[in-house]
PDB file of C-alpha atoms in Angstrom:
ATOM      1  CA  UNK A   1      -1.548  50.672  59.013  1.00  0.00           C
ATOM      2  CA  UNK A   2      -4.723  52.544  59.444  1.00  0.00           C
ATOM      3  CA  UNK A   3      -5.718  54.920  56.652  1.00  0.00           C
ATOM      4  CA  UNK A   4      -9.254  56.614  55.011  1.00  0.00           C
ATOM      5  CA  UNK A   5     -10.212  55.996  51.376  1.00  0.00           C
ATOM      6  CA  UNK A   6     -12.277  58.630  49.906  1.00  0.00           C
ATOM      7  CA  UNK A   7     -13.842  59.207  46.768  1.00  0.00           C
ATOM      8  CA  UNK A   8     -11.763  60.185  43.831  1.00  0.00           C
ATOM      9  CA  UNK A   9     -11.925  63.374  41.873  1.00  0.00           C
ATOM     10  CA  UNK A  10     -12.157  65.444  40.700  1.00  0.00           C
ATOM     11  CA  UNK A  11     -16.036  66.664  41.025  1.00  0.00           C
ATOM     12  CA  UNK A  12     -17.509  69.204  39.331  1.00  0.00           C
ATOM     13  CA  UNK A  13     -21.029  70.157  39.901  1.00  0.00           C
ATOM     14  CA  UNK A  14     -23.906  73.455  39.118  1.00  0.00           C
ATOM     15  CA  UNK A  15     -24.438  75.986  41.801  1.00  0.00           C
ATOM     16  CA  UNK A  16     -27.691  74.256  45.431  1.00  0.00           C
ATOM     17  CA  UNK A  17     -26.268  71.177  43.594  1.00  0.00           C
ATOM     18  CA  UNK A  18     -26.430  68.639  46.740  1.00  0.00           C
ATOM     19  CA  UNK A  19     -22.690  66.768  47.414  1.00  0.00           C
ATOM     20  CA  UNK A  20     -21.591  64.443  48.527  1.00  0.00           C
ATOM     21  CA  UNK A  21     -17.872  62.524  48.660  1.00  0.00           C
ATOM     22  CA  UNK A  22     -17.347  60.044  50.190  1.00  0.00           C
ATOM     23  CA  UNK A  23     -14.762  58.203  52.674  1.00  0.00           C
ATOM     24  CA  UNK A  24     -14.072  54.865  54.380  1.00  0.00           C
ATOM     25  CA  UNK A  25     -11.230  54.093  56.605  1.00  0.00           C
ATOM     26  CA  UNK A  26      -9.826  51.663  58.379  1.00  0.00           C
ATOM     27  CA  UNK A  27      -8.515  51.186  62.053  1.00  0.00           C
ATOM     28  CA  UNK A  28      -7.252  49.840  64.967  1.00  0.00           C
ATOM     29  CA  UNK A  29      -9.215  51.515  67.756  1.00  0.00           C
ATOM     30  CA  UNK A  30     -11.906  53.655  67.302  1.00  0.00           C
ATOM     31  CA  UNK A  31     -10.223  57.192  66.103  1.00  0.00           C
ATOM     32  CA  UNK A  32     -11.645  60.687  65.545  1.00  0.00           C
ATOM     33  CA  UNK A  33     -12.508  61.707  62.002  1.00  0.00           C
ATOM     34  CA  UNK A  34     -11.568  64.879  60.287  1.00  0.00           C
ATOM     35  CA  UNK A  35     -13.126  66.053  57.682  1.00  0.00           C
ATOM     36  CA  UNK A  36     -10.864  69.141  56.270  1.00  0.00           C
ATOM     37  CA  UNK A  37     -11.066  72.020  53.338  1.00  0.00           C
ATOM     38  CA  UNK A  38      -7.329  73.429  50.958  1.00  0.00           C
ATOM     39  CA  UNK A  39      -9.432  76.683  49.479  1.00  0.00           C
ATOM     40  CA  UNK A  40      -7.243  77.850  46.446  1.00  0.00           C
ATOM     41  CA  UNK A  41      -3.792  79.085  47.850  1.00  0.00           C
ATOM     42  CA  UNK A  42      -4.017  78.704  51.692  1.00  0.00           C
ATOM     43  CA  UNK A  43      -3.059  76.109  53.711  1.00  0.00           C
ATOM     44  CA  UNK A  44      -5.618  73.114  55.244  1.00  0.00           C
ATOM     45  CA  UNK A  45      -8.670  74.326  57.280  1.00  0.00           C
ATOM     46  CA  UNK A  46     -10.879  71.817  60.153  1.00  0.00           C
ATOM     47  CA  UNK A  47     -14.116  71.577  58.470  1.00  0.00           C
ATOM     48  CA  UNK A  48     -15.092  69.907  60.610  1.00  0.00           C
ATOM     49  CA  UNK A  49     -14.841  66.177  62.494  1.00  0.00           C
ATOM     50  CA  UNK A  50     -16.445  63.374  65.045  1.00  0.00           C
ATOM     51  CA  UNK A  51     -14.921  61.976  67.871  1.00  0.00           C
ATOM     52  CA  UNK A  52     -17.054  58.373  68.371  1.00  0.00           C
ATOM     53  CA  UNK A  53     -18.886  56.271  66.836  1.00  0.00           C
ATOM     54  CA  UNK A  54     -22.658  58.205  65.753  1.00  0.00           C
ATOM     55  CA  UNK A  55     -21.016  61.869  66.116  1.00  0.00           C
ATOM     56  CA  UNK A  56     -22.061  63.774  63.985  1.00  0.00           C
ATOM     57  CA  UNK A  57     -20.637  67.177  62.650  1.00  0.00           C
ATOM     58  CA  UNK A  58     -21.088  70.255  61.300  1.00  0.00           C
ATOM     59  CA  UNK A  59     -19.941  72.988  59.948  1.00  0.00           C
ATOM     60  CA  UNK A  60     -20.628  75.863  56.831  1.00  0.00           C
ATOM     61  CA  UNK A  61     -23.751  73.802  56.120  1.00  0.00           C
ATOM     62  CA  UNK A  62     -22.117  70.739  55.281  1.00  0.00           C
ATOM     63  CA  UNK A  63     -22.200  67.582  57.968  1.00  0.00           C
ATOM     64  CA  UNK A  64     -20.830  64.496  58.380  1.00  0.00           C
ATOM     65  CA  UNK A  65     -22.159  61.189  60.274  1.00  0.00           C
ATOM     66  CA  UNK A  66     -19.408  58.797  62.487  1.00  0.00           C
ATOM     67  CA  UNK A  67     -20.754  54.914  61.366  1.00  0.00           C
ATOM     68  CA  UNK A  68     -18.534  52.237  62.925  1.00  0.00           C
ATOM     69  CA  UNK A  69     -20.993  49.886  61.908  1.00  0.00           C
ATOM     70  CA  UNK A  70     -19.646  50.412  57.930  1.00  0.00           C
ATOM     71  CA  UNK A  71     -16.358  52.854  58.762  1.00  0.00           C
ATOM     72  CA  UNK A  72     -17.623  55.987  56.681  1.00  0.00           C
ATOM     73  CA  UNK A  73     -17.769  60.037  57.575  1.00  0.00           C
ATOM     74  CA  UNK A  74     -19.268  60.469  53.936  1.00  0.00           C
ATOM     75  CA  UNK A  75     -19.017  64.285  53.697  1.00  0.00           C
ATOM     76  CA  UNK A  76     -22.528  66.426  52.833  1.00  0.00           C
ATOM     77  CA  UNK A  77     -23.800  69.597  51.782  1.00  0.00           C
ATOM     78  CA  UNK A  78     -27.699  70.244  50.497  1.00  0.00           C
ATOM     79  CA  UNK A  79     -26.918  73.079  48.134  1.00  0.00           C
ATOM     80  CA  UNK A  80     -23.279  73.949  47.410  1.00  0.00           C
ATOM     81  CA  UNK A  81     -22.515  77.783  46.849  1.00  0.00           C
ATOM     82  CA  UNK A  82     -19.424  78.898  44.073  1.00  0.00           C
ATOM     83  CA  UNK A  83     -17.294  79.097  47.264  1.00  0.00           C
ATOM     84  CA  UNK A  84     -17.532  75.795  47.973  1.00  0.00           C
ATOM     85  CA  UNK A  85     -14.599  75.634  45.084  1.00  0.00           C
ATOM     86  CA  UNK A  86     -11.867  73.648  46.794  1.00  0.00           C
ATOM     87  CA  UNK A  87     -10.320  70.847  47.972  1.00  0.00           C
ATOM     88  CA  UNK A  88     -11.520  68.169  50.871  1.00  0.00           C
ATOM     89  CA  UNK A  89      -9.697  66.003  52.465  1.00  0.00           C
ATOM     90  CA  UNK A  90     -10.650  63.398  54.595  1.00  0.00           C
ATOM     91  CA  UNK A  91      -8.467  61.821  57.237  1.00  0.00           C
ATOM     92  CA  UNK A  92      -8.311  60.236  60.672  1.00  0.00           C
ATOM     93  CA  UNK A  93      -5.953  60.584  63.997  1.00  0.00           C
ATOM     94  CA  UNK A  94      -3.561  58.031  64.471  1.00  0.00           C
ATOM     95  CA  UNK A  95      -1.385  56.610  67.165  1.00  0.00           C
ATOM     96  CA  UNK A  96       0.667  54.163  65.570  1.00  0.00           C
ATOM     97  CA  UNK A  97       4.478  54.932  66.378  1.00  0.00           C
ATOM     98  CA  UNK A  98       3.289  56.628  69.552  1.00  0.00           C
ATOM     99  CA  UNK A  99       2.248  59.700  68.289  1.00  0.00           C
ATOM    100  CA  UNK A 100      -1.127  61.072  68.102  1.00  0.00           C
ATOM    101  CA  UNK A 101      -1.025  62.056  63.930  1.00  0.00           C
ATOM    102  CA  UNK A 102      -2.938  61.976  61.121  1.00  0.00           C
ATOM    103  CA  UNK A 103      -3.884  59.967  58.540  1.00  0.00           C
ATOM    104  CA  UNK A 104      -5.381  61.382  55.567  1.00  0.00           C
ATOM    105  CA  UNK A 105      -7.485  59.972  52.196  1.00  0.00           C
ATOM    106  CA  UNK A 106      -6.104  61.124  48.772  1.00  0.00           C
ATOM    107  CA  UNK A 107      -8.322  64.496  48.621  1.00  0.00           C
ATOM    108  CA  UNK A 108     -10.882  65.796  46.524  1.00  0.00           C
ATOM    109  CA  UNK A 109     -11.278  68.387  43.989  1.00  0.00           C
ATOM    110  CA  UNK A 110     -14.372  70.278  43.912  1.00  0.00           C
ATOM    111  CA  UNK A 111     -15.785  72.229  41.308  1.00  0.00           C
ATOM    112  CA  UNK A 112     -18.124  74.882  41.648  1.00  0.00           C
ATOM    113  CA  UNK A 113     -19.877  75.997  38.391  1.00  0.00           C
ATOM    114  CA  UNK A 114     -22.178  79.132  38.904  1.00  0.00           C
TER     115      UNK A 114
ATOM    116  CA  UNK B   1      -3.244  85.324  66.933  1.00  0.00           C
ATOM    117  CA  UNK B   2      -0.903  84.341  63.440  1.00  0.00           C
ATOM    118  CA  UNK B   3      -1.287  82.040  62.403  1.00  0.00           C
ATOM    119  CA  UNK B   4       1.137  79.166  61.280  1.00  0.00           C
ATOM    120  CA  UNK B   5       3.511  80.581  59.073  1.00  0.00           C
ATOM    121  CA  UNK B   6       5.883  78.621  56.125  1.00  0.00           C
ATOM    122  CA  UNK B   7       8.648  79.973  54.047  1.00  0.00           C
ATOM    123  CA  UNK B   8       9.818  80.062  51.236  1.00  0.00           C
ATOM    124  CA  UNK B   9       5.831  79.649  49.584  1.00  0.00           C
ATOM    125  CA  UNK B  10       7.600  78.245  46.728  1.00  0.00           C
ATOM    126  CA  UNK B  11      11.539  76.331  45.569  1.00  0.00           C
ATOM    127  CA  UNK B  12      12.512  75.447  42.104  1.00  0.00           C
ATOM    128  CA  UNK B  13      15.706  73.383  42.608  1.00  0.00           C
ATOM    129  CA  UNK B  14      17.852  70.699  40.829  1.00  0.00           C
ATOM    130  CA  UNK B  15      18.055  67.994  41.884  1.00  0.00           C
ATOM    131  CA  UNK B  16      21.732  67.071  43.733  1.00  0.00           C
ATOM    132  CA  UNK B  17      20.381  70.770  45.458  1.00  0.00           C
ATOM    133  CA  UNK B  18      20.020  70.920  48.588  1.00  0.00           C
ATOM    134  CA  UNK B  19      16.740  73.223  50.081  1.00  0.00           C
ATOM    135  CA  UNK B  20      16.056  74.268  53.547  1.00  0.00           C
ATOM    136  CA  UNK B  21      12.379  75.050  54.995  1.00  0.00           C
ATOM    137  CA  UNK B  22      10.948  76.562  57.016  1.00  0.00           C
ATOM    138  CA  UNK B  23       7.923  76.798  59.566  1.00  0.00           C
ATOM    139  CA  UNK B  24       6.823  78.809  62.584  1.00  0.00           C
ATOM    140  CA  UNK B  25       3.626  77.693  64.662  1.00  0.00           C
ATOM    141  CA  UNK B  26       1.881  79.470  66.833  1.00  0.00           C
ATOM    142  CA  UNK B  27       3.268  80.491  69.446  1.00  0.00           C
ATOM    143  CA  UNK B  28       2.958  78.593  72.211  1.00  0.00           C
ATOM    144  CA  UNK B  29       2.385  75.893  70.643  1.00  0.00           C
ATOM    145  CA  UNK B  30       4.279  72.818  71.914  1.00  0.00           C
ATOM    146  CA  UNK B  31       3.828  70.545  69.136  1.00  0.00           C
ATOM    147  CA  UNK B  32       4.859  70.498  66.557  1.00  0.00           C
ATOM    148  CA  UNK B  33       4.495  68.373  62.861  1.00  0.00           C
ATOM    149  CA  UNK B  34       5.727  67.724  59.830  1.00  0.00           C
ATOM    150  CA  UNK B  35       3.807  66.707  56.330  1.00  0.00           C
ATOM    151  CA  UNK B  36       3.254  66.323  52.886  1.00  0.00           C
ATOM    152  CA  UNK B  37       1.940  65.636  49.927  1.00  0.00           C
ATOM    153  CA  UNK B  38       3.454  64.229  46.637  1.00  0.00           C
ATOM    154  CA  UNK B  39       1.705  65.483  43.782  1.00  0.00           C
ATOM    155  CA  UNK B  40      -2.297  63.437  43.896  1.00  0.00           C
ATOM    156  CA  UNK B  41      -1.754  61.380  47.137  1.00  0.00           C
ATOM    157  CA  UNK B  42      -2.339  62.069  50.381  1.00  0.00           C
ATOM    158  CA  UNK B  43      -1.257  64.131  52.818  1.00  0.00           C
ATOM    159  CA  UNK B  44       1.723  61.617  54.799  1.00  0.00           C
ATOM    160  CA  UNK B  45       2.627  62.389  58.271  1.00  0.00           C
ATOM    161  CA  UNK B  46       6.925  63.098  58.166  1.00  0.00           C
ATOM    162  CA  UNK B  47       6.946  63.600  62.237  1.00  0.00           C
ATOM    163  CA  UNK B  48       6.093  65.322  64.888  1.00  0.00           C
ATOM    164  CA  UNK B  49       7.697  67.290  67.590  1.00  0.00           C
ATOM    165  CA  UNK B  50       7.109  68.251  71.214  1.00  0.00           C
ATOM    166  CA  UNK B  51       9.138  71.389  72.380  1.00  0.00           C
ATOM    167  CA  UNK B  52      12.179  70.968  70.277  1.00  0.00           C
ATOM    168  CA  UNK B  53      12.357  67.261  71.155  1.00  0.00           C
ATOM    169  CA  UNK B  54      10.960  64.549  68.321  1.00  0.00           C
ATOM    170  CA  UNK B  55       8.836  62.809  69.304  1.00  0.00           C
ATOM    171  CA  UNK B  56       8.443  60.554  66.490  1.00  0.00           C
ATOM    172  CA  UNK B  57      10.189  60.780  62.576  1.00  0.00           C
ATOM    173  CA  UNK B  58       8.804  57.355  61.533  1.00  0.00           C
ATOM    174  CA  UNK B  59       7.974  58.960  58.797  1.00  0.00           C
ATOM    175  CA  UNK B  60      10.758  60.561  57.730  1.00  0.00           C
ATOM    176  CA  UNK B  61      10.872  59.021  54.329  1.00  0.00           C
ATOM    177  CA  UNK B  62      15.171  58.575  54.266  1.00  0.00           C
ATOM    178  CA  UNK B  63      18.537  60.304  55.615  1.00  0.00           C
ATOM    179  CA  UNK B  64      18.948  62.880  53.429  1.00  0.00           C
ATOM    180  CA  UNK B  65      15.749  64.739  55.102  1.00  0.00           C
ATOM    181  CA  UNK B  66      16.783  66.633  58.520  1.00  0.00           C
ATOM    182  CA  UNK B  67      14.911  68.151  60.923  1.00  0.00           C
ATOM    183  CA  UNK B  68      15.417  70.230  63.561  1.00  0.00           C
ATOM    184  CA  UNK B  69      13.486  72.200  66.134  1.00  0.00           C
ATOM    185  CA  UNK B  70      15.876  75.434  67.399  1.00  0.00           C
ATOM    186  CA  UNK B  71      15.063  75.560  71.340  1.00  0.00           C
ATOM    187  CA  UNK B  72      11.314  74.892  70.645  1.00  0.00           C
ATOM    188  CA  UNK B  73      10.410  77.830  68.280  1.00  0.00           C
ATOM    189  CA  UNK B  74      10.357  77.282  64.620  1.00  0.00           C
ATOM    190  CA  UNK B  75      11.432  73.987  63.031  1.00  0.00           C
ATOM    191  CA  UNK B  76      13.477  73.498  59.609  1.00  0.00           C
ATOM    192  CA  UNK B  77      13.443  70.803  57.497  1.00  0.00           C
ATOM    193  CA  UNK B  78      16.613  70.417  55.005  1.00  0.00           C
ATOM    194  CA  UNK B  79      16.576  68.139  52.199  1.00  0.00           C
ATOM    195  CA  UNK B  80      19.877  67.288  50.831  1.00  0.00           C
ATOM    196  CA  UNK B  81      20.877  66.674  48.524  1.00  0.00           C
ATOM    197  CA  UNK B  82      16.851  66.803  46.746  1.00  0.00           C
ATOM    198  CA  UNK B  83      15.780  64.310  44.240  1.00  0.00           C
ATOM    199  CA  UNK B  84      13.062  64.567  41.548  1.00  0.00           C
ATOM    200  CA  UNK B  85      10.224  62.163  43.391  1.00  0.00           C
ATOM    201  CA  UNK B  86      11.078  64.876  46.975  1.00  0.00           C
ATOM    202  CA  UNK B  87       8.777  67.636  44.807  1.00  0.00           C
ATOM    203  CA  UNK B  88       5.693  67.959  46.238  1.00  0.00           C
ATOM    204  CA  UNK B  89       3.558  70.403  49.332  1.00  0.00           C
ATOM    205  CA  UNK B  90       5.092  70.428  52.182  1.00  0.00           C
ATOM    206  CA  UNK B  91       2.778  70.498  55.670  1.00  0.00           C
ATOM    207  CA  UNK B  92       3.571  72.794  58.648  1.00  0.00           C
ATOM    208  CA  UNK B  93       1.342  71.829  61.778  1.00  0.00           C
ATOM    209  CA  UNK B  94       1.143  73.063  64.934  1.00  0.00           C
ATOM    210  CA  UNK B  95      -1.183  72.650  68.523  1.00  0.00           C
ATOM    211  CA  UNK B  96      -1.542  73.361  71.905  1.00  0.00           C
ATOM    212  CA  UNK B  97      -0.737  70.363  74.791  1.00  0.00           C
ATOM    213  CA  UNK B  98      -3.772  68.976  75.312  1.00  0.00           C
ATOM    214  CA  UNK B  99      -5.057  65.884  73.904  1.00  0.00           C
ATOM    215  CA  UNK B 100      -7.923  67.676  72.066  1.00  0.00           C
ATOM    216  CA  UNK B 101      -6.511  70.529  71.369  1.00  0.00           C
ATOM    217  CA  UNK B 102      -7.226  71.847  67.585  1.00  0.00           C
ATOM    218  CA  UNK B 103      -4.242  70.955  64.745  1.00  0.00           C
ATOM    219  CA  UNK B 104      -4.081  74.425  62.589  1.00  0.00           C
ATOM    220  CA  UNK B 105      -1.502  73.893  59.632  1.00  0.00           C
ATOM    221  CA  UNK B 106       0.474  76.908  57.451  1.00  0.00           C
ATOM    222  CA  UNK B 107      -0.167  77.392  53.664  1.00  0.00           C
ATOM    223  CA  UNK B 108       2.831  74.761  52.926  1.00  0.00           C
ATOM    224  CA  UNK B 109       5.301  75.404  50.260  1.00  0.00           C
ATOM    225  CA  UNK B 110       5.735  73.818  47.168  1.00  0.00           C
ATOM    226  CA  UNK B 111       8.879  71.816  46.153  1.00  0.00           C
ATOM    227  CA  UNK B 112       9.706  71.760  42.770  1.00  0.00           C
ATOM    228  CA  UNK B 113      12.744  70.065  41.896  1.00  0.00           C
ATOM    229  CA  UNK B 114      13.981  69.903  38.540  1.00  0.00           C
TER     230      UNK B 114
END
């Protein structure tokens, strides 16, 4: 079945450092790909998405490009801030079982120190 | 617009007891989903309602879990009797009809079974 593998955390960076969180997927067909973020004490929020190969999703300085040839959707940010500290989840949309649903990775906890 | 709300935010119960989680989706959203994250693992799909009907319940772990959605409005997820492995965070999400409608998540209910 469909699956998502993302970089194990936790990841600790200093403010203004470059961030990469790797994500690869296995899926039948052509899923949409997502990054969700969970800030402390809050629910999951959609950070960005891409619906087809070579699409680039971007939001709040974060970017990820849908790479069909490498089945990847790595999350990047050029200069992280303390406020980016959160858990990041890579996900894809699958339609197994007759219902469109999300398949998530395990999550990567990011801590950014001042 | 009010978001997806979940009650309670935390619940601590003993093994063998019963717990009922509630989710109020965004008004007018026909699609309602339950997901669960067991400690350190992926967020996993449990089931999907369209209005009051179960569209897909392939992710429900066993018959100790019962989900309902009365009148197509709020939903409840009952665990009876609870086991230690049921501990985790239970997320509810809703979205409007339409393939590209975004999914809105609640803050989750943290369930601890001791």
